[in-house]
Short mmCIF file of N, CA and C in Angstrom, two decimals:
data_model
loop_
_atom_site.label_atom_id
_atom_site.label_comp_id
_atom_site.label_asym_id
_atom_site.label_seq_id
_atom_site.Cartn_x
_atom_site.Cartn_y
_atom_site.Cartn_z
N MET A 1488 -53.83 4.74 -71.13
CA MET A 1488 -54.17 3.93 -69.97
C MET A 1488 -53.40 2.61 -70.03
N MET A 1489 -52.89 2.19 -68.90
CA MET A 1489 -52.10 0.96 -68.84
C MET A 1489 -53.03 -0.26 -68.82
N GLN A 1490 -52.62 -1.29 -69.49
CA GLN A 1490 -53.39 -2.51 -69.55
C GLN A 1490 -52.90 -3.47 -68.48
N ILE A 1491 -53.83 -4.09 -67.77
CA ILE A 1491 -53.46 -5.07 -66.76
C ILE A 1491 -53.46 -6.44 -67.42
N VAL A 1492 -52.30 -7.11 -67.35
CA VAL A 1492 -52.11 -8.37 -68.05
C VAL A 1492 -51.70 -9.46 -67.06
N ASN A 1493 -52.40 -10.58 -67.06
CA ASN A 1493 -51.99 -11.77 -66.31
C ASN A 1493 -51.69 -11.46 -64.84
N THR A 1494 -52.63 -10.81 -64.17
CA THR A 1494 -52.38 -10.41 -62.79
C THR A 1494 -53.37 -11.04 -61.82
N THR A 1495 -53.65 -12.30 -62.02
CA THR A 1495 -54.50 -12.97 -61.06
C THR A 1495 -53.78 -13.01 -59.72
N PRO A 1496 -54.50 -13.15 -58.62
CA PRO A 1496 -53.85 -13.23 -57.31
C PRO A 1496 -52.77 -14.32 -57.24
N LYS A 1497 -53.02 -15.45 -57.90
CA LYS A 1497 -52.02 -16.52 -57.88
C LYS A 1497 -50.73 -16.10 -58.57
N VAL A 1498 -50.87 -15.36 -59.67
CA VAL A 1498 -49.69 -14.89 -60.40
C VAL A 1498 -48.92 -13.90 -59.53
N LEU A 1499 -49.63 -12.97 -58.91
CA LEU A 1499 -48.96 -11.99 -58.05
C LEU A 1499 -48.28 -12.65 -56.87
N LYS A 1500 -48.97 -13.62 -56.27
CA LYS A 1500 -48.38 -14.34 -55.13
C LYS A 1500 -47.12 -15.08 -55.56
N HIS A 1501 -47.18 -15.72 -56.71
CA HIS A 1501 -46.01 -16.43 -57.23
C HIS A 1501 -44.86 -15.46 -57.49
N GLN A 1502 -45.17 -14.30 -58.06
CA GLN A 1502 -44.13 -13.30 -58.35
C GLN A 1502 -43.47 -12.80 -57.07
N ILE A 1503 -44.26 -12.52 -56.04
CA ILE A 1503 -43.67 -12.02 -54.80
C ILE A 1503 -42.89 -13.12 -54.08
N GLU A 1504 -43.36 -14.36 -54.14
CA GLU A 1504 -42.62 -15.46 -53.53
C GLU A 1504 -41.27 -15.66 -54.22
N GLU A 1505 -41.24 -15.56 -55.54
CA GLU A 1505 -39.97 -15.66 -56.27
C GLU A 1505 -39.05 -14.50 -55.90
N ALA A 1506 -39.61 -13.32 -55.79
CA ALA A 1506 -38.80 -12.15 -55.44
C ALA A 1506 -38.21 -12.30 -54.03
N ILE A 1507 -38.99 -12.82 -53.11
CA ILE A 1507 -38.51 -13.03 -51.74
C ILE A 1507 -37.39 -14.07 -51.74
N ALA A 1508 -37.59 -15.16 -52.47
CA ALA A 1508 -36.55 -16.20 -52.54
C ALA A 1508 -35.25 -15.64 -53.09
N LYS A 1509 -35.33 -14.82 -54.14
CA LYS A 1509 -34.13 -14.20 -54.71
C LYS A 1509 -33.47 -13.25 -53.71
N ALA A 1510 -34.28 -12.47 -53.01
CA ALA A 1510 -33.73 -11.51 -52.04
C ALA A 1510 -33.03 -12.23 -50.90
N VAL A 1511 -33.63 -13.32 -50.42
CA VAL A 1511 -33.01 -14.10 -49.33
C VAL A 1511 -31.71 -14.72 -49.81
N ALA A 1512 -31.71 -15.27 -51.02
CA ALA A 1512 -30.48 -15.86 -51.58
C ALA A 1512 -29.39 -14.79 -51.73
N ASP A 1513 -29.77 -13.62 -52.21
CA ASP A 1513 -28.81 -12.52 -52.35
C ASP A 1513 -28.24 -12.12 -50.99
N TYR A 1514 -29.10 -12.03 -49.98
CA TYR A 1514 -28.66 -11.64 -48.65
C TYR A 1514 -27.67 -12.66 -48.09
N ARG A 1515 -27.99 -13.94 -48.25
CA ARG A 1515 -27.09 -14.99 -47.75
C ARG A 1515 -25.75 -14.96 -48.47
N LYS A 1516 -25.77 -14.65 -49.76
CA LYS A 1516 -24.54 -14.57 -50.53
C LYS A 1516 -23.71 -13.35 -50.09
N ASP A 1517 -24.39 -12.23 -49.87
CA ASP A 1517 -23.70 -10.99 -49.49
C ASP A 1517 -23.21 -10.99 -48.05
N TYR A 1518 -23.91 -11.71 -47.17
CA TYR A 1518 -23.57 -11.74 -45.74
C TYR A 1518 -23.46 -13.18 -45.25
N PRO A 1519 -22.47 -13.93 -45.71
CA PRO A 1519 -22.37 -15.35 -45.34
C PRO A 1519 -22.08 -15.57 -43.85
N ASN A 1520 -21.56 -14.59 -43.16
CA ASN A 1520 -21.23 -14.75 -41.75
C ASN A 1520 -22.35 -14.33 -40.82
N ASN A 1521 -23.47 -13.89 -41.37
CA ASN A 1521 -24.61 -13.52 -40.53
C ASN A 1521 -25.20 -14.79 -39.94
N THR A 1522 -25.22 -14.88 -38.62
CA THR A 1522 -25.65 -16.12 -37.95
C THR A 1522 -27.10 -16.07 -37.48
N GLY A 1523 -27.85 -15.06 -37.87
CA GLY A 1523 -29.22 -14.91 -37.39
C GLY A 1523 -30.17 -16.00 -37.83
N PHE A 1524 -29.96 -16.58 -38.99
CA PHE A 1524 -30.88 -17.58 -39.52
C PHE A 1524 -30.12 -18.82 -39.99
N THR A 1525 -29.18 -19.31 -39.19
CA THR A 1525 -28.37 -20.44 -39.63
C THR A 1525 -29.01 -21.78 -39.34
N ARG A 1526 -29.74 -21.88 -38.23
CA ARG A 1526 -30.37 -23.15 -37.91
C ARG A 1526 -31.52 -23.45 -38.86
N LYS A 1527 -31.78 -24.73 -39.05
CA LYS A 1527 -32.97 -25.10 -39.81
C LYS A 1527 -34.13 -25.08 -38.83
N CYS A 1528 -34.95 -24.04 -38.93
CA CYS A 1528 -36.06 -23.90 -38.00
C CYS A 1528 -37.32 -23.51 -38.77
N VAL A 1529 -38.42 -23.53 -38.08
CA VAL A 1529 -39.70 -23.21 -38.68
C VAL A 1529 -39.71 -21.78 -39.22
N LEU A 1530 -39.12 -20.87 -38.48
CA LEU A 1530 -39.13 -19.46 -38.85
C LEU A 1530 -37.82 -19.07 -39.53
N ASN A 1531 -37.59 -19.62 -40.72
CA ASN A 1531 -36.41 -19.22 -41.48
C ASN A 1531 -36.65 -17.84 -42.10
N MET A 1532 -35.65 -17.28 -42.72
CA MET A 1532 -35.75 -15.91 -43.24
C MET A 1532 -36.87 -15.77 -44.27
N GLU A 1533 -36.95 -16.72 -45.19
CA GLU A 1533 -37.98 -16.64 -46.23
C GLU A 1533 -39.39 -16.72 -45.64
N THR A 1534 -39.58 -17.61 -44.68
CA THR A 1534 -40.88 -17.73 -44.03
C THR A 1534 -41.24 -16.45 -43.28
N MET A 1535 -40.26 -15.86 -42.62
CA MET A 1535 -40.51 -14.63 -41.87
C MET A 1535 -40.95 -13.50 -42.81
N VAL A 1536 -40.27 -13.34 -43.92
CA VAL A 1536 -40.63 -12.27 -44.85
C VAL A 1536 -42.02 -12.52 -45.41
N ASN A 1537 -42.31 -13.76 -45.81
CA ASN A 1537 -43.65 -14.09 -46.31
C ASN A 1537 -44.72 -13.82 -45.26
N LEU A 1538 -44.46 -14.23 -44.03
CA LEU A 1538 -45.43 -13.99 -42.95
C LEU A 1538 -45.68 -12.51 -42.73
N LEU A 1539 -44.61 -11.74 -42.64
CA LEU A 1539 -44.76 -10.32 -42.38
C LEU A 1539 -45.53 -9.60 -43.49
N LEU A 1540 -45.33 -10.03 -44.72
CA LEU A 1540 -46.05 -9.40 -45.83
C LEU A 1540 -47.50 -9.86 -45.94
N SER A 1541 -47.81 -11.00 -45.35
CA SER A 1541 -49.17 -11.52 -45.49
C SER A 1541 -50.05 -11.25 -44.27
N MET A 1542 -49.49 -10.73 -43.21
CA MET A 1542 -50.28 -10.47 -42.01
C MET A 1542 -51.34 -9.42 -42.28
N GLN A 1543 -52.49 -9.61 -41.62
CA GLN A 1543 -53.65 -8.76 -41.91
C GLN A 1543 -54.08 -7.90 -40.73
N GLY A 1544 -53.26 -7.79 -39.72
CA GLY A 1544 -53.58 -6.89 -38.62
C GLY A 1544 -54.23 -7.54 -37.41
N GLY A 1545 -54.34 -8.86 -37.40
CA GLY A 1545 -54.89 -9.55 -36.24
C GLY A 1545 -53.84 -9.69 -35.15
N SER A 1546 -54.20 -10.35 -34.08
CA SER A 1546 -53.21 -10.59 -33.03
C SER A 1546 -52.12 -11.50 -33.58
N LEU A 1547 -50.94 -11.39 -33.02
CA LEU A 1547 -49.82 -12.19 -33.50
C LEU A 1547 -50.12 -13.67 -33.38
N LYS A 1548 -50.72 -14.07 -32.26
CA LYS A 1548 -51.07 -15.48 -32.05
C LYS A 1548 -52.04 -15.96 -33.15
N LYS A 1549 -53.03 -15.15 -33.49
CA LYS A 1549 -54.00 -15.53 -34.52
C LYS A 1549 -53.33 -15.58 -35.90
N GLU A 1550 -52.50 -14.60 -36.19
CA GLU A 1550 -51.81 -14.58 -37.49
C GLU A 1550 -50.94 -15.82 -37.67
N LEU A 1551 -50.21 -16.20 -36.62
CA LEU A 1551 -49.37 -17.39 -36.70
C LEU A 1551 -50.22 -18.64 -36.87
N SER A 1552 -51.33 -18.70 -36.14
CA SER A 1552 -52.23 -19.84 -36.24
C SER A 1552 -52.83 -19.94 -37.65
N ASP A 1553 -53.27 -18.80 -38.19
CA ASP A 1553 -53.86 -18.79 -39.54
C ASP A 1553 -52.85 -19.24 -40.59
N ALA A 1554 -51.57 -18.95 -40.36
CA ALA A 1554 -50.53 -19.33 -41.30
C ALA A 1554 -50.08 -20.78 -41.10
N GLY A 1555 -50.58 -21.43 -40.05
CA GLY A 1555 -50.20 -22.81 -39.78
C GLY A 1555 -48.81 -22.93 -39.18
N ILE A 1556 -48.34 -21.88 -38.52
CA ILE A 1556 -47.01 -21.86 -37.91
C ILE A 1556 -47.18 -22.07 -36.41
N ASP A 1557 -46.60 -23.15 -35.91
CA ASP A 1557 -46.76 -23.50 -34.49
C ASP A 1557 -45.53 -23.06 -33.69
N VAL A 1558 -45.47 -21.75 -33.43
CA VAL A 1558 -44.40 -21.19 -32.59
C VAL A 1558 -45.02 -20.16 -31.67
N THR A 1559 -44.29 -19.79 -30.64
CA THR A 1559 -44.79 -18.76 -29.73
C THR A 1559 -44.60 -17.38 -30.35
N ALA A 1560 -45.37 -16.44 -29.86
CA ALA A 1560 -45.22 -15.05 -30.31
C ALA A 1560 -43.82 -14.55 -29.98
N SER A 1561 -43.29 -14.97 -28.86
CA SER A 1561 -41.95 -14.56 -28.46
C SER A 1561 -40.90 -15.04 -29.46
N ALA A 1562 -41.02 -16.28 -29.91
CA ALA A 1562 -40.08 -16.82 -30.90
C ALA A 1562 -40.17 -16.03 -32.20
N PHE A 1563 -41.39 -15.67 -32.59
CA PHE A 1563 -41.58 -14.89 -33.80
C PHE A 1563 -40.90 -13.52 -33.68
N VAL A 1564 -41.12 -12.86 -32.55
CA VAL A 1564 -40.54 -11.53 -32.33
C VAL A 1564 -39.02 -11.59 -32.34
N GLN A 1565 -38.46 -12.64 -31.73
CA GLN A 1565 -37.00 -12.79 -31.72
C GLN A 1565 -36.46 -12.94 -33.14
N GLN A 1566 -37.12 -13.74 -33.95
CA GLN A 1566 -36.68 -13.93 -35.34
C GLN A 1566 -36.89 -12.65 -36.15
N ARG A 1567 -38.00 -11.97 -35.92
CA ARG A 1567 -38.28 -10.73 -36.64
C ARG A 1567 -37.18 -9.70 -36.39
N ASN A 1568 -36.68 -9.64 -35.17
CA ASN A 1568 -35.64 -8.68 -34.83
C ASN A 1568 -34.32 -8.97 -35.54
N LYS A 1569 -34.15 -10.18 -36.05
CA LYS A 1569 -32.93 -10.54 -36.77
C LYS A 1569 -32.98 -10.16 -38.25
N LEU A 1570 -34.17 -9.82 -38.74
CA LEU A 1570 -34.32 -9.50 -40.16
C LEU A 1570 -33.74 -8.13 -40.48
N SER A 1571 -33.09 -8.05 -41.61
CA SER A 1571 -32.58 -6.77 -42.10
C SER A 1571 -33.60 -6.16 -43.06
N TRP A 1572 -33.76 -4.85 -42.99
CA TRP A 1572 -34.67 -4.17 -43.91
C TRP A 1572 -34.23 -4.33 -45.36
N THR A 1573 -32.94 -4.61 -45.57
CA THR A 1573 -32.45 -4.75 -46.95
C THR A 1573 -33.07 -5.95 -47.66
N VAL A 1574 -33.46 -6.97 -46.90
CA VAL A 1574 -34.10 -8.14 -47.52
C VAL A 1574 -35.44 -7.71 -48.13
N PHE A 1575 -36.19 -6.88 -47.42
CA PHE A 1575 -37.46 -6.39 -47.95
C PHE A 1575 -37.24 -5.49 -49.15
N GLU A 1576 -36.28 -4.59 -49.04
CA GLU A 1576 -35.99 -3.69 -50.15
C GLU A 1576 -35.62 -4.48 -51.40
N ASP A 1577 -34.75 -5.49 -51.25
CA ASP A 1577 -34.35 -6.31 -52.39
C ASP A 1577 -35.53 -7.11 -52.95
N ALA A 1578 -36.38 -7.62 -52.08
CA ALA A 1578 -37.56 -8.37 -52.54
C ALA A 1578 -38.46 -7.47 -53.37
N PHE A 1579 -38.68 -6.25 -52.91
CA PHE A 1579 -39.53 -5.33 -53.66
C PHE A 1579 -38.89 -4.96 -54.99
N GLU A 1580 -37.57 -4.78 -55.00
CA GLU A 1580 -36.88 -4.46 -56.25
C GLU A 1580 -36.96 -5.62 -57.24
N HIS A 1581 -36.81 -6.86 -56.76
CA HIS A 1581 -36.95 -8.03 -57.64
C HIS A 1581 -38.38 -8.11 -58.19
N PHE A 1582 -39.36 -7.85 -57.33
CA PHE A 1582 -40.75 -7.89 -57.77
C PHE A 1582 -41.00 -6.81 -58.82
N ASN A 1583 -40.53 -5.60 -58.55
CA ASN A 1583 -40.70 -4.50 -59.51
C ASN A 1583 -40.07 -4.83 -60.85
N ALA A 1584 -38.93 -5.52 -60.82
CA ALA A 1584 -38.23 -5.86 -62.07
C ALA A 1584 -39.06 -6.80 -62.94
N ASN A 1585 -39.96 -7.57 -62.33
CA ASN A 1585 -40.81 -8.50 -63.09
C ASN A 1585 -42.11 -7.86 -63.56
N CYS A 1586 -42.35 -6.62 -63.20
CA CYS A 1586 -43.60 -5.96 -63.58
C CYS A 1586 -43.35 -4.98 -64.72
N ASN A 1587 -44.23 -4.99 -65.69
CA ASN A 1587 -44.14 -4.09 -66.84
C ASN A 1587 -44.90 -2.80 -66.55
N ASP A 1588 -44.41 -1.72 -67.08
CA ASP A 1588 -45.13 -0.45 -67.08
C ASP A 1588 -45.47 0.08 -65.69
N VAL A 1589 -44.81 -0.41 -64.68
CA VAL A 1589 -45.07 0.07 -63.33
C VAL A 1589 -43.73 0.45 -62.72
N MET A 1590 -43.60 1.68 -62.33
CA MET A 1590 -42.38 2.11 -61.67
C MET A 1590 -42.62 2.09 -60.17
N ASP A 1591 -41.76 1.42 -59.47
CA ASP A 1591 -41.81 1.39 -58.01
C ASP A 1591 -43.16 0.95 -57.47
N LEU A 1592 -43.60 -0.23 -57.89
CA LEU A 1592 -44.83 -0.78 -57.33
C LEU A 1592 -44.70 -0.90 -55.82
N PHE A 1593 -43.57 -1.47 -55.37
CA PHE A 1593 -43.26 -1.51 -53.95
C PHE A 1593 -42.11 -0.55 -53.70
N THR A 1594 -42.25 0.30 -52.72
CA THR A 1594 -41.13 1.13 -52.29
C THR A 1594 -40.99 0.99 -50.78
N TYR A 1595 -39.78 1.16 -50.31
CA TYR A 1595 -39.51 1.02 -48.89
C TYR A 1595 -38.62 2.18 -48.49
N SER A 1596 -39.14 3.06 -47.67
CA SER A 1596 -38.32 4.19 -47.23
C SER A 1596 -38.77 4.63 -45.85
N GLY A 1597 -37.82 5.04 -45.07
CA GLY A 1597 -38.12 5.55 -43.74
C GLY A 1597 -38.85 4.56 -42.86
N GLY A 1598 -38.62 3.26 -43.07
CA GLY A 1598 -39.26 2.24 -42.26
C GLY A 1598 -40.68 1.91 -42.68
N LEU A 1599 -41.16 2.52 -43.77
CA LEU A 1599 -42.52 2.27 -44.23
C LEU A 1599 -42.51 1.62 -45.60
N MET A 1600 -43.38 0.63 -45.79
CA MET A 1600 -43.54 0.00 -47.09
C MET A 1600 -44.72 0.67 -47.78
N ASN A 1601 -44.52 1.07 -48.99
CA ASN A 1601 -45.59 1.68 -49.78
C ASN A 1601 -45.90 0.78 -50.95
N LEU A 1602 -47.17 0.63 -51.26
CA LEU A 1602 -47.61 -0.25 -52.34
C LEU A 1602 -48.57 0.51 -53.22
N ASN A 1603 -48.27 0.54 -54.53
CA ASN A 1603 -49.13 1.20 -55.50
C ASN A 1603 -49.88 0.13 -56.28
N TRP A 1604 -51.14 -0.11 -55.91
CA TRP A 1604 -51.95 -1.14 -56.57
C TRP A 1604 -52.71 -0.57 -57.77
N SER A 1605 -52.53 0.71 -58.08
CA SER A 1605 -53.37 1.32 -59.10
C SER A 1605 -53.27 0.60 -60.45
N MET A 1606 -52.07 0.23 -60.84
CA MET A 1606 -51.89 -0.47 -62.11
C MET A 1606 -50.79 -1.51 -61.95
N ILE A 1607 -51.11 -2.75 -62.24
CA ILE A 1607 -50.14 -3.82 -62.12
C ILE A 1607 -50.15 -4.64 -63.39
N SER A 1608 -48.97 -4.91 -63.90
CA SER A 1608 -48.84 -5.74 -65.08
C SER A 1608 -47.57 -6.57 -64.93
N CYS A 1609 -47.72 -7.83 -64.61
CA CYS A 1609 -46.55 -8.70 -64.37
C CYS A 1609 -46.37 -9.70 -65.49
N GLN A 1610 -45.12 -10.11 -65.65
CA GLN A 1610 -44.79 -11.12 -66.67
C GLN A 1610 -45.14 -12.50 -66.18
#
């Protein structure tokens, strides 16, 4: 049986935030001419990925309000359409790399994100 070590919600949140930051940095390095997220705005790429992963199924207006983001639903949808699925895939791969004894905690295939919460052990 696998032992769960140091997996408080704060630790997991920190791990996924670091993984998202690395994935966004990798994407910007790999695609420097992508102009989708060049302006300094409230809904930058990192914020969008964090928001999408933290949404709980409420209305878009409520989710944005709960996150303290003051933008219209239309602005959110426009930014969401600029996101590449590769950013999510890379974020999940970075997160998996920081977890011990868990293979493919996050997987992304066919447009669906799969999460295996059965056993988690992060550094």
